[in-house]
Coordinates of C-alpha atoms in Angstrom, one line a residue:
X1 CA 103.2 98.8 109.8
X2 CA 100.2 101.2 110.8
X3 CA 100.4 103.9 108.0
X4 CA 97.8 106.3 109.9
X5 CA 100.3 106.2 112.8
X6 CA 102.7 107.3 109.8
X7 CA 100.7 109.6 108.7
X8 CA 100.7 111.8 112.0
X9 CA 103.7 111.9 112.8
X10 CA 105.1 112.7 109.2
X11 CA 103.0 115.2 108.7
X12 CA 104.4 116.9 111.8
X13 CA 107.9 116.4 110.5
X14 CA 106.9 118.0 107.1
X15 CA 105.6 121.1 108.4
X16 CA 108.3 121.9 110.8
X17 CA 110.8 121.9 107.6
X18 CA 109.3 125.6 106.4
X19 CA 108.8 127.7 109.7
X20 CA 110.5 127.7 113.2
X21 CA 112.9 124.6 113.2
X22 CA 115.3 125.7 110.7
X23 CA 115.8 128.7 112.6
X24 CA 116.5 127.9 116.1
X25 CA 118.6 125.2 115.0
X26 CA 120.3 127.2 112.9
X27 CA 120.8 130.4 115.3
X28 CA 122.4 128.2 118.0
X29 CA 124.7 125.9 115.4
X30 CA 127.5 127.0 117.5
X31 CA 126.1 126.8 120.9
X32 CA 125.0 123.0 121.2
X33 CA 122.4 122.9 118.2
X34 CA 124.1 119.6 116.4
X35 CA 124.5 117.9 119.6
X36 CA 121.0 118.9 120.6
X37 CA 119.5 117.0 117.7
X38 CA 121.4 114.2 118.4
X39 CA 119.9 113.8 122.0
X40 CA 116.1 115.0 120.2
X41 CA 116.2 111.9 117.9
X42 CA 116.3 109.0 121.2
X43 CA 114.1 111.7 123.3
X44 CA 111.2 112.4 120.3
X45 CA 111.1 108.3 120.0
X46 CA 111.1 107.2 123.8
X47 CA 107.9 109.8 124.0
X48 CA 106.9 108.4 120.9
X49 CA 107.0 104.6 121.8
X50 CA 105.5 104.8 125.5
X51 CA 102.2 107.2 124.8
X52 CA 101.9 105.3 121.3
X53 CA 101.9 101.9 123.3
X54 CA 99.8 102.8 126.2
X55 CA 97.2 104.4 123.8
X56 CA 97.5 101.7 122.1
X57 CA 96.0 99.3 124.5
X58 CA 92.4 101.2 123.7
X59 CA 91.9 100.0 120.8
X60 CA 90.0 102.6 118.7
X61 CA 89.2 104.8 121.4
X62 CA 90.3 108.4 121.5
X63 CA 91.0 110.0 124.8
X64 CA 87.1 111.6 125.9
X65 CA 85.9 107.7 125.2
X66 CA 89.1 106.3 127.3
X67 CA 88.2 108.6 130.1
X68 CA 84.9 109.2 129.9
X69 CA 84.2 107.1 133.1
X70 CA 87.0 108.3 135.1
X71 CA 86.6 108.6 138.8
X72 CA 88.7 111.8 139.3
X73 CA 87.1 114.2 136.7
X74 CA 89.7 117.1 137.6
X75 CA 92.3 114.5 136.1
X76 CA 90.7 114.7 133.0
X77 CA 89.6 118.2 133.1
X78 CA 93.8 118.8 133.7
X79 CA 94.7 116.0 130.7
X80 CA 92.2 117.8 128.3
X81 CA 93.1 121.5 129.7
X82 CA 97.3 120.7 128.8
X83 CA 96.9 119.3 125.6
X84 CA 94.1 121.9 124.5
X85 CA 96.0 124.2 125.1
X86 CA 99.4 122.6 123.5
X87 CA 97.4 122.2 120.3
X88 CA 95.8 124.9 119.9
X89 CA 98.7 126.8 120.4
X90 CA 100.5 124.7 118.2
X91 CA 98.0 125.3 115.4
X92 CA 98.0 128.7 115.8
X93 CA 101.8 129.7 116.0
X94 CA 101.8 127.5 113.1
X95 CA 99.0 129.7 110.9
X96 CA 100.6 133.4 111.8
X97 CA 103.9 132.2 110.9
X98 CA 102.6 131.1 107.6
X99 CA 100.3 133.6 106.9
X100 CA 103.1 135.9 107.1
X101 CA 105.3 133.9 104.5
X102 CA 102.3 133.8 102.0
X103 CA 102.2 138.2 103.0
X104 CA 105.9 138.2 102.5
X105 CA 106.3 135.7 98.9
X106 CA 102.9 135.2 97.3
X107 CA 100.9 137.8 97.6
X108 CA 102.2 141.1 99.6
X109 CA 99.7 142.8 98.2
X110 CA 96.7 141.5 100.2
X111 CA 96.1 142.1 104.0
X112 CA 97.2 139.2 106.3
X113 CA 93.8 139.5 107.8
X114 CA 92.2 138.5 104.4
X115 CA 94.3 135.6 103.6
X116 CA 93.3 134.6 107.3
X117 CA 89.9 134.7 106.8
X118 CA 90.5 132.3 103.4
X119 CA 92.3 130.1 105.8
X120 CA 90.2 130.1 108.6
X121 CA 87.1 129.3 106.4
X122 CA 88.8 125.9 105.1
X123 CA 89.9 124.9 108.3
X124 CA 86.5 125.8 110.1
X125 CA 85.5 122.7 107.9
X126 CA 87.5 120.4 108.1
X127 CA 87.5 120.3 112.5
X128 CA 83.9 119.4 112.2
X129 CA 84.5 116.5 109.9
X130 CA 84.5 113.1 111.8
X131 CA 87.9 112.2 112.7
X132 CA 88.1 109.6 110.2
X133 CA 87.2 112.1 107.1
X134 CA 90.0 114.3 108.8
X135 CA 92.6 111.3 108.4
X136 CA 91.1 110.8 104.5
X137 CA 92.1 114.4 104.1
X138 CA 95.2 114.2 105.4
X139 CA 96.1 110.7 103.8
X140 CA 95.6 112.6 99.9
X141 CA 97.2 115.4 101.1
X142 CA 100.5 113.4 102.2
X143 CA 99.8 111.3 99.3
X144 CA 100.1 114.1 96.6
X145 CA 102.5 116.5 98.3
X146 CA 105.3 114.3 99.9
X147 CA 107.1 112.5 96.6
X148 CA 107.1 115.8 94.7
X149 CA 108.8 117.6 98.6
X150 CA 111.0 114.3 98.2
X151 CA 112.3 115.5 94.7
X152 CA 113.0 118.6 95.5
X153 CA 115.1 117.4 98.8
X154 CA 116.8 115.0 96.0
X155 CA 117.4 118.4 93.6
X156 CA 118.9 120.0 97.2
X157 CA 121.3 117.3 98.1
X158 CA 122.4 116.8 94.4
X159 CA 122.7 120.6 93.7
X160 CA 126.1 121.8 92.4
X161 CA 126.3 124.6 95.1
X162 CA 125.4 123.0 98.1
X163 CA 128.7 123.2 100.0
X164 CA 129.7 119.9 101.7
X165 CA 132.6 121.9 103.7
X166 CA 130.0 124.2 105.7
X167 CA 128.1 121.9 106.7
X168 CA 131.1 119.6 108.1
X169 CA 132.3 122.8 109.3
X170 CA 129.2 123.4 111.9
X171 CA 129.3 119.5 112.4
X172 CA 132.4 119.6 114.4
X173 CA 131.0 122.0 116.9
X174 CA 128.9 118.4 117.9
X175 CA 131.0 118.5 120.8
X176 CA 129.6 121.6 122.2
X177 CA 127.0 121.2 125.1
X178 CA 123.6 121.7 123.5
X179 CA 121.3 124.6 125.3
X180 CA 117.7 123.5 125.9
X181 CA 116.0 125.8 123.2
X182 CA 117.8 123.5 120.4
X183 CA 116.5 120.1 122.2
X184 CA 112.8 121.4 122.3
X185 CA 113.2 122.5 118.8
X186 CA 114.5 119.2 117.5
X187 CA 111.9 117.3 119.4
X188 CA 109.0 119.0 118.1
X189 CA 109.8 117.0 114.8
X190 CA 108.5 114.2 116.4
X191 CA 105.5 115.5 118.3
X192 CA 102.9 114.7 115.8
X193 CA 102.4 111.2 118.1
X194 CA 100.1 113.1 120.3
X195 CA 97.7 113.2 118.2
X196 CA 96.5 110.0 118.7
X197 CA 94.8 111.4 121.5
X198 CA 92.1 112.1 119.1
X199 CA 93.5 110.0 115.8
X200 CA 94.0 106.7 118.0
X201 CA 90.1 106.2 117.3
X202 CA 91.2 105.3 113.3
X203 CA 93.9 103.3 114.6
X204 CA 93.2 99.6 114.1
X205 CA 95.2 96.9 115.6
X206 CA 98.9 96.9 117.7
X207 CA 101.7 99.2 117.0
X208 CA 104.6 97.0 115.7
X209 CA 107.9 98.0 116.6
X210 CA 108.5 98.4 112.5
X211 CA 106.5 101.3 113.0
X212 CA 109.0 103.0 115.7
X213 CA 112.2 102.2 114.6
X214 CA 110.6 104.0 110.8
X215 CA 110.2 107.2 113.2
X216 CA 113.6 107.2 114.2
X217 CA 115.0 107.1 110.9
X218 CA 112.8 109.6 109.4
X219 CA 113.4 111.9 112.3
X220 CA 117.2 111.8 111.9
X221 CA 117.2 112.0 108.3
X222 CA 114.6 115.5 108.7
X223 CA 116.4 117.1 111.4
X224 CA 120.0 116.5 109.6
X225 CA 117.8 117.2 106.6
X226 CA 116.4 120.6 108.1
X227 CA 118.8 121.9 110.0
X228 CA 122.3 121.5 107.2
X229 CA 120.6 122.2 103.4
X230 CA 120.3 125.8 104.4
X231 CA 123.9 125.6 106.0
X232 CA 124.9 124.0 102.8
X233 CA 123.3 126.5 100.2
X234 CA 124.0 130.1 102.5
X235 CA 127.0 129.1 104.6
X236 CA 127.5 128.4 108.0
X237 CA 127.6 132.4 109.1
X238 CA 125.1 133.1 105.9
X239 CA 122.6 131.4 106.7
X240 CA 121.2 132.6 110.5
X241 CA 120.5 136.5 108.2
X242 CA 117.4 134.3 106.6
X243 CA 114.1 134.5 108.6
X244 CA 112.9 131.3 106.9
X245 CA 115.9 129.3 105.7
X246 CA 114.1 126.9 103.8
X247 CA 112.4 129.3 101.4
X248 CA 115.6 130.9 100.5
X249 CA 117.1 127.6 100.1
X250 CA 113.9 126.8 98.0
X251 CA 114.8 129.9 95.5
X252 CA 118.5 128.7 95.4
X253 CA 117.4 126.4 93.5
X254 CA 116.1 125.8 89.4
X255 CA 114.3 123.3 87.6
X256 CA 116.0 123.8 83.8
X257 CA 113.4 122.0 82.1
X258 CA 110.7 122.7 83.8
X259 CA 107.4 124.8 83.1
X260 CA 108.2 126.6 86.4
X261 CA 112.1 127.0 86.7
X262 CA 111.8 128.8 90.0
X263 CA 111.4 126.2 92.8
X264 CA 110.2 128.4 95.6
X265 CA 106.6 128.7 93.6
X266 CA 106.2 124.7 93.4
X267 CA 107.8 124.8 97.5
X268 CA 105.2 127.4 98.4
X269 CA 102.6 125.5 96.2
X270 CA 103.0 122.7 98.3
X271 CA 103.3 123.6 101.5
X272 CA 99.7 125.7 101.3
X273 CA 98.0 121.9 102.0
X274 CA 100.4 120.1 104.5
X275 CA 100.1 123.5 106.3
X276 CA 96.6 123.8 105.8
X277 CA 96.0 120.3 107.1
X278 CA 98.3 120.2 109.6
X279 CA 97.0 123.4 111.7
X280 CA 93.3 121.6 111.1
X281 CA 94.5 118.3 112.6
X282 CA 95.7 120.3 115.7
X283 CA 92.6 122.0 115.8
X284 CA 90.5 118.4 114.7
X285 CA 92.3 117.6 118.4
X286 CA 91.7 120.6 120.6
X287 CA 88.0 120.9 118.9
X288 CA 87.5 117.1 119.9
X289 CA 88.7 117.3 123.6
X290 CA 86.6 120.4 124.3
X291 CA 84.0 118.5 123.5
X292 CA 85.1 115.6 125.4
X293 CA 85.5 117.8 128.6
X294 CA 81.5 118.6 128.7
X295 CA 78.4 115.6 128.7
X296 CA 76.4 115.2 126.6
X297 CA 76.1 116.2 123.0
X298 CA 77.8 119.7 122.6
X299 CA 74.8 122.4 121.2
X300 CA 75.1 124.9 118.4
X301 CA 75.6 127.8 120.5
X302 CA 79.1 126.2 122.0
X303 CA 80.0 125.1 118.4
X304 CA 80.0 129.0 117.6
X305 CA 81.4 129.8 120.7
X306 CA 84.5 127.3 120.4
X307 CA 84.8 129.0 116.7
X308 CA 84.8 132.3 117.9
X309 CA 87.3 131.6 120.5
X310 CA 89.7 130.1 117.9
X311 CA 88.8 133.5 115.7
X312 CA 89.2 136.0 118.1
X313 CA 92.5 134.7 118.8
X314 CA 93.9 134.1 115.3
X315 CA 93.1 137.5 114.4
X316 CA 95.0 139.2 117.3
X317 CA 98.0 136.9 116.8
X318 CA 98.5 138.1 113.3
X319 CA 97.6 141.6 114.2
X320 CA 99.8 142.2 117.2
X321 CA 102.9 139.3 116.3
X322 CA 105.2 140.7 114.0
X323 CA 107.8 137.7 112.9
X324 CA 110.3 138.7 115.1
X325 CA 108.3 138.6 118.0
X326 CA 107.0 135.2 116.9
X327 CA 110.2 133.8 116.6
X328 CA 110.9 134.6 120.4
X329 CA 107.6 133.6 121.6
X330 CA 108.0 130.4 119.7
X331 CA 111.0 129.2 121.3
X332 CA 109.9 129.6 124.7
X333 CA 106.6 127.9 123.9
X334 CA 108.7 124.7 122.5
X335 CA 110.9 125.0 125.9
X336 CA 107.3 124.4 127.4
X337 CA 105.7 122.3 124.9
X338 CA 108.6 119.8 125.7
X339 CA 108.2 119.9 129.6
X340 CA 104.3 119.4 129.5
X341 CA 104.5 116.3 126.7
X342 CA 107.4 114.9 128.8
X343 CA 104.9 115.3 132.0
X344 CA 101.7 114.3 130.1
X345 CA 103.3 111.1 128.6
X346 CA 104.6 110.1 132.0
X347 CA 101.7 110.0 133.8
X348 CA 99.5 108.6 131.2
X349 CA 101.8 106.3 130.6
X350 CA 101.9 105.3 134.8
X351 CA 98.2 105.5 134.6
X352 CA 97.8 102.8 132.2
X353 CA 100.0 100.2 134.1
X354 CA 98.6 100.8 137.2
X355 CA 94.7 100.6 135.4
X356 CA 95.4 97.1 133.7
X357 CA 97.3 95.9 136.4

């Protein structure tokens, strides 16, 4: 079993727990939402198996080195423009939503454009690094966050006031026809794949199918995970008031014994790195492929320029989308996210064949 290949995808999985997922899934649990992530989980690993595998048969090539002698350059100047544009957009939806939780519970007191400019400096670093260091970083990260996230899940699921009867009572609306906002949502768990656009170049050796058929459980277990605690803790009708589910669910809970009794500080505490490294491994990607689009070594005057681009728009988003707009503008960008990886996977996928044919 590949544990880079893991590593990816889990992280995506991990991050989607705190911000956007939740609540979609939650605002449509009568219209289609349970049903919906039961038709994500075979979607998110069919896309998952056929780019992984035809990626796969480039063995430690990213995507500029795959295509870098390609006949039809507006095919790769189309591949790279999609997926740039998915990521980076990714990354950043990602940051505004959670520079506005830090505004909201850590510190209210100090301008979102200042804890931006905190974040931005860290992750200005860490897209430079070589993708290799990148998947370092992201390997401790995982490493030290995810059994201590595990515990508190454990702390959830064995909490005297999670109520068993809400969340059976949204599960027999499973019947309902699911609306297309909840399958893009639920999907988006298992998105973190595409990375290996960039990542595949750390990836030594075939995919076994052991590594697949781990997605699929890990997927169902965070969707059914993400979607019913907060169901469970606030109530079926409850929990939709919540703008971010999981951090109210987070503060339901208490650790007696422990120096900090208030879980939402060791939840927030947490989730500073996987979302730190996650919107950086986004960005690794985008920052990789626009450099992949051009010949030749890329010069210091396009380095700036690429960071400036990724500035100008990071300070705009947080300046001009409030969390309610966000919310809205997220849900139709995971209505288009899913088309465009279902497209891109598809005719990468047919490419591949027909190339070692």
């Amino acid at each position: 079993m590949n544990r880079y290949y893991l590593y990816i995808v889990l992280m995506n999985m991990l991050v989607n727990v705190i911000i956007f997922v939740p609540k979609i899934l939650i605002e449509y649990r009568y219209k289609g939402a349970v049903m919906g992530v039961v038709i994500a989980i075979p979607i998110g690993v069919a896309l998952n198996y056929f780019y992984s595998t035809a990626i796969n048969k480039f063995p430690e090539q990213g995507m500029p080195e795959i295509l870098a002698n390609a006949k039809h350059r507006w095919f790769k100047i189309l591949h790279f423009g999609s997926i740039q544009f998915i990521w980076f957009s990714a990354g950043l939806i990602t940051l505004i939503g959670f520079i506005d939780i830090l505004a909201r519970f850590v510190n209210p007191e100090m301008p979102k454009l200042g804890l931006l400019v905190i974040y931005l400096a860290a992750i200005f670093l860490i897209i430079q690094l070589p993708t290799e260091r990148v998947m370092y970083f992201l390997e401790i990260v995982l490493f030290l966050n995810t059994p201590l996230i595990g515990f508190i899940i454990f702390k959830a699921f064995t909490n005297e006031n999670l109520s068993w009867d809400s969340m059976m009572e949204v599960g027999t609306y499973i019947f309902e026809r699911p609306s297309l906002k909840s399958i893009a949502a639920a999907t988006y768990c298992f998105s973190g794949y595409a990375n290996l656009i960039i990542f595949n170049r750390v990836i030594k050796g075939k995919l076994k199918i052991w590594n697949f058929i781990a997605i699929f459980f890990l997927g169902a277990f965070n969707l059914f995970t993400t979607f019913f605690i907060p169901i469970g803790f606030h109530g079926s009708d409850g929990a939709v008031e919540y703008l971010y589910p999981w951090i109210s669910t987070a503060d339901s809970l208490r650790l007696t014994y422990s120096p900090i009794e208030r879980v939402i500080f060791l939840f927030l505490m947490f989730y500073m790195s996987i979302t730190l490294i996650s919107i950086s491994v986004h960005w690794h990607v985008t920052y990789e492929l626009i450099k992949g689009t051009f010949k030749g070594k890329m010069s210091k005057k396009m380095n700036w320029t690429i960071l400036a681009f990724f500035t100008l728009f990071s300070v705009a988003g947080v300046i001009y989308l409030n969390t309610v707009l966000l919310n809205k503008v997220t849900v139709y960008w995971m209505m288009l996210r899913l088309g465009l990886e279902i497209m891109i996977v598809a005719i990468f996928f047919i490419w591949t064949r027909r190339r070692n044919a």
